[in-house]
PDB file of C-alpha atoms and ligand atoms in Angstrom:
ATOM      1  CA  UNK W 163       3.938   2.744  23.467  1.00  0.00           C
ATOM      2  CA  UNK W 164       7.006   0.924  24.027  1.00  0.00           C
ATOM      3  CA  UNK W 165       9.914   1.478  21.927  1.00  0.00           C
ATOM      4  CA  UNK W 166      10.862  -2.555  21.785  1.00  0.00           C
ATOM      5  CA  UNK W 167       7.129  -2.834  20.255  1.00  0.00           C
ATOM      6  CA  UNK W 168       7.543   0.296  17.486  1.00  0.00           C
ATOM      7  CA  UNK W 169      10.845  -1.083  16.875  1.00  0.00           C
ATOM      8  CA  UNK W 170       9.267  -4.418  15.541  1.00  0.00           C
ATOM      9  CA  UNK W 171       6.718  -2.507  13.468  1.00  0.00           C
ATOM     10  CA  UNK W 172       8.782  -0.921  12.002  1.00  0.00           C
ATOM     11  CA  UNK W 173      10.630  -3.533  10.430  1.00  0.00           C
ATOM     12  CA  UNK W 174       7.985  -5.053   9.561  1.00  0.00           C
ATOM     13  CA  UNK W 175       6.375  -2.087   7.885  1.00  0.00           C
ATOM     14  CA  UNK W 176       9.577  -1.853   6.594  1.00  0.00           C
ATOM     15  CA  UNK W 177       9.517  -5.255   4.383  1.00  0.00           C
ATOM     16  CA  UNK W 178       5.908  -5.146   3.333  1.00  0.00           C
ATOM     17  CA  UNK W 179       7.267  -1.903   1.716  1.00  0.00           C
ATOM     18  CA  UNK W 180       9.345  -3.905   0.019  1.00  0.00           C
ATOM     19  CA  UNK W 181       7.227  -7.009  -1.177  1.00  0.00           C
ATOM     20  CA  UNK W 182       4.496  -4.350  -2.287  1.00  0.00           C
ATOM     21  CA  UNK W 183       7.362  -2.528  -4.278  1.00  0.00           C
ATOM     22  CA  UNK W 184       8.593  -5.657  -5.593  1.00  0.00           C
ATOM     23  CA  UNK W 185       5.119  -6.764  -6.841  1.00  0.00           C
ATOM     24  CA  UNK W 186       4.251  -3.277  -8.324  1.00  0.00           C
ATOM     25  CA  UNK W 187       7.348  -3.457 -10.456  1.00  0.00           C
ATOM     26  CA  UNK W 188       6.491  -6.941 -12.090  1.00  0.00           C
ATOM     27  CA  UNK W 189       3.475  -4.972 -13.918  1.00  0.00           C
ATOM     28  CA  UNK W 190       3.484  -1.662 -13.495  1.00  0.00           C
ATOM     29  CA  UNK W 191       6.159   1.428 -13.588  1.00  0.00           C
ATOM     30  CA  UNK W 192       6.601   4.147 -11.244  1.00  0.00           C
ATOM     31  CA  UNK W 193       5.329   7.541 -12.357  1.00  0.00           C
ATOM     32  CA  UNK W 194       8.176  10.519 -11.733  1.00  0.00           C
ATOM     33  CA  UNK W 195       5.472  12.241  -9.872  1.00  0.00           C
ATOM     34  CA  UNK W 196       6.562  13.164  -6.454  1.00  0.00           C
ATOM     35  CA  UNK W 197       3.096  11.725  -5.152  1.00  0.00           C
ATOM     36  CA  UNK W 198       4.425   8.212  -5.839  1.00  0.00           C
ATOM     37  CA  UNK W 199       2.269   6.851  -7.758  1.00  0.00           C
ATOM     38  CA  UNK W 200       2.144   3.600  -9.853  1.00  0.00           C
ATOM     39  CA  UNK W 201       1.058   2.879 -13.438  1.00  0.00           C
ATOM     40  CA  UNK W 202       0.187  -0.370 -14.837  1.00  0.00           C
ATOM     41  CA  UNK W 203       1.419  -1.226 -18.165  1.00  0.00           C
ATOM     42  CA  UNK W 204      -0.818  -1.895 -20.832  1.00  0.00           C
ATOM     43  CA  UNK W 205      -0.024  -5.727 -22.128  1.00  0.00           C
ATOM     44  CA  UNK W 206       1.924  -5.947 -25.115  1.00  0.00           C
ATOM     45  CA  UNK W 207      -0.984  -6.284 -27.640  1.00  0.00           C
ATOM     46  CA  UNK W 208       1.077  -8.226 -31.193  1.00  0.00           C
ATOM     47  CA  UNK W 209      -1.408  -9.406 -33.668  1.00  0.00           C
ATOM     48  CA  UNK W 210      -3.906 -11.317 -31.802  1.00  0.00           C
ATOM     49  CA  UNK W 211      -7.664 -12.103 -32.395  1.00  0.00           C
ATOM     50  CA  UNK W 212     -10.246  -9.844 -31.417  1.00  0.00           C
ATOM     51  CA  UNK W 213     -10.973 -12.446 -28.500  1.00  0.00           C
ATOM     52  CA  UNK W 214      -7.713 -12.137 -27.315  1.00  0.00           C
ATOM     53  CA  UNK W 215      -7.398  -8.726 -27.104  1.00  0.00           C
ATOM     54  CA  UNK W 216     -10.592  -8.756 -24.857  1.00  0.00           C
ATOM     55  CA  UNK W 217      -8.810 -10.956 -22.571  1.00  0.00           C
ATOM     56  CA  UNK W 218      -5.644  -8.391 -22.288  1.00  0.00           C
ATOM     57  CA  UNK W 219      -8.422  -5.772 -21.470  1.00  0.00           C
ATOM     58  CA  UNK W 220      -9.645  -8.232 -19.324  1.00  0.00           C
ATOM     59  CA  UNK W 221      -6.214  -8.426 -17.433  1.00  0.00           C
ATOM     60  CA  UNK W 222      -5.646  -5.192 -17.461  1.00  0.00           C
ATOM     61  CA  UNK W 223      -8.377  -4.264 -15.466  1.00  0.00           C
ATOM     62  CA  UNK W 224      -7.876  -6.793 -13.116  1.00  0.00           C
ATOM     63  CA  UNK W 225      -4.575  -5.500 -13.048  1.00  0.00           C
ATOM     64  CA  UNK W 226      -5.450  -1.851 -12.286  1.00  0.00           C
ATOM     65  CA  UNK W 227      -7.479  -2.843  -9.622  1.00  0.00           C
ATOM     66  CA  UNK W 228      -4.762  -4.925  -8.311  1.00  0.00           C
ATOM     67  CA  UNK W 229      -1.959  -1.947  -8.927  1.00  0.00           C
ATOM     68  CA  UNK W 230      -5.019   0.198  -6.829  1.00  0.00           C
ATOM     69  CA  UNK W 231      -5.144  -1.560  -4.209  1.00  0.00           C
ATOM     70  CA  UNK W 232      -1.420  -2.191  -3.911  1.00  0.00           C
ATOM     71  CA  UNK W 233      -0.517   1.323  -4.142  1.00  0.00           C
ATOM     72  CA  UNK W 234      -3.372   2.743  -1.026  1.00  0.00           C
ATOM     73  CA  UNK W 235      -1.606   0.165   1.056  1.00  0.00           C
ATOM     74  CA  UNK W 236       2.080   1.092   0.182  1.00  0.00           C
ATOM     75  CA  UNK W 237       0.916   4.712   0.767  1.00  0.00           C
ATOM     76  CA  UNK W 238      -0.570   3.769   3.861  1.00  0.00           C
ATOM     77  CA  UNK W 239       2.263   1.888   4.949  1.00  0.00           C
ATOM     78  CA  UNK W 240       4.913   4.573   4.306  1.00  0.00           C
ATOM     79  CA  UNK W 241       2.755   6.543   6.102  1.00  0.00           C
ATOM     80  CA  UNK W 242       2.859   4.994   9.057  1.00  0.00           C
ATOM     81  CA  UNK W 243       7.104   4.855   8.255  1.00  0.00           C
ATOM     82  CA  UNK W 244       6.381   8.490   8.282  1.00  0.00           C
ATOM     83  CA  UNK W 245       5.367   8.508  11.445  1.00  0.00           C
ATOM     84  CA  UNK W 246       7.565   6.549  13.037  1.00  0.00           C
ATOM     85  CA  UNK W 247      10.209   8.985  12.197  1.00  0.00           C
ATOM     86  CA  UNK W 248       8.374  11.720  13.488  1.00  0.00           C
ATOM     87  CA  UNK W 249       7.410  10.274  16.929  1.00  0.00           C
ATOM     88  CA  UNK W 250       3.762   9.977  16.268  1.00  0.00           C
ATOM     89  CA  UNK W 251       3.149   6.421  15.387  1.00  0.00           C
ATOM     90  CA  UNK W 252       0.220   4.735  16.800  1.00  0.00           C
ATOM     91  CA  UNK W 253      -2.244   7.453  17.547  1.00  0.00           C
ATOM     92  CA  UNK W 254      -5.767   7.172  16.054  1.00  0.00           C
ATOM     93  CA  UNK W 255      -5.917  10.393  13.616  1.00  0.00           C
ATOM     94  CA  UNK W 256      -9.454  11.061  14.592  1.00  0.00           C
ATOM     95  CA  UNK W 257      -9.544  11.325  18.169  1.00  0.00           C
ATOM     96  CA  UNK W 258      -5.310  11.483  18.618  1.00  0.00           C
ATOM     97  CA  UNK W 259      -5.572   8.527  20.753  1.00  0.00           C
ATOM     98  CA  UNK W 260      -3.491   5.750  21.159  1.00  0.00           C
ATOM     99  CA  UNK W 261      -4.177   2.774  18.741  1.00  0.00           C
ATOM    100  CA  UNK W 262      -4.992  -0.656  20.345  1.00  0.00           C
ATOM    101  CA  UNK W 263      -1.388  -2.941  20.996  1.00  0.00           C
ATOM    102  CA  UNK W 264      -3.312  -5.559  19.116  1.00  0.00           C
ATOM    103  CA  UNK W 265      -4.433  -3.666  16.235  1.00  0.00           C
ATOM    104  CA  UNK W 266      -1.163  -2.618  15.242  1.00  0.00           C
ATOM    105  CA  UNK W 267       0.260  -6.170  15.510  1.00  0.00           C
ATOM    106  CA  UNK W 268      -2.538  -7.081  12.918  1.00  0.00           C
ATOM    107  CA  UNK W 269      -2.510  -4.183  10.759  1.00  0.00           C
ATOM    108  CA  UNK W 270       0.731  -1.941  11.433  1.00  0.00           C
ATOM    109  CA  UNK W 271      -0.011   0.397   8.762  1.00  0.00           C
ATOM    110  CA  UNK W 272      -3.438   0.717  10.879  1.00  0.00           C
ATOM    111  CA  UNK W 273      -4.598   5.005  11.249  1.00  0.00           C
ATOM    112  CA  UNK W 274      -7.216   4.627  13.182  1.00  0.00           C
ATOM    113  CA  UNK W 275      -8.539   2.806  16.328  1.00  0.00           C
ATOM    114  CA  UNK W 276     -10.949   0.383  16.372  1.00  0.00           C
ATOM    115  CA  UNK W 277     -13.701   2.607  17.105  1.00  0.00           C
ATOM    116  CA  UNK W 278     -12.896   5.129  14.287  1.00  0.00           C
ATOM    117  CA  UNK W 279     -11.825   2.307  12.043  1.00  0.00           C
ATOM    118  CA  UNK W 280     -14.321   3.251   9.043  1.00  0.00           C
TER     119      UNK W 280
HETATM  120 ZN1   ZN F 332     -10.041   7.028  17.312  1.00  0.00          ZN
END
């Protein structure tokens, strides 16, 4: 793959690291754990009605699901960072070949080809 094309990835791997980071840290905190993980906090529950406290549970599911989701792809995309560094980015970790051009422009974080994709 060429280097002008990683190059470009990269960067932009690079700032979706950082707008995923950013939006983690408006609800959640990260955990010490080396692993990197991410922990929503729970709303600050003052003395509300019983309605309103199903609402923050409410939210705070929705928000664990969002903090889920956030946190695969952040681990995904540092991944891929990962592998950059190492000289192995692009390859499909199933069958070791290279990943479609095109599917890394869509999805740089991508770890499989499009056959192998799921
Ligand atoms: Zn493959």
């Amino acid at each position: 793959m060429n280097t002008k094309l990683i190059e470009e990835l990269k960067n932009r791997l690079e700032s979706q690291k950082n707008s995923i980071t950013k939006e983690l840290e408006t609800f959640a905190k990260k955990d010490d754990a080396p692993k990197g993980d991410w922990e929503t906090k729970y709303p600050n529950r003052e003395n509300g009605s019983m309605e309103e406290e199903a609402d923050e549970m409410q939210e705070y599911d929705n928000m664990l699901s969002v903090e889920h989701s956030l946190e695969l792809k952040l681990r995904d995309v540092n991944a891929a960072l990962e592998k950059i560094d190492k000289g192995r980015y692009g390859l499909c970790e199933k069958c070791k070949k290279e990943i479609e051009e095109e599917r890394l422009m869509a999805a740089p974080e991508a770890k499989f080809c499009i056959e192998h994709n799921k």
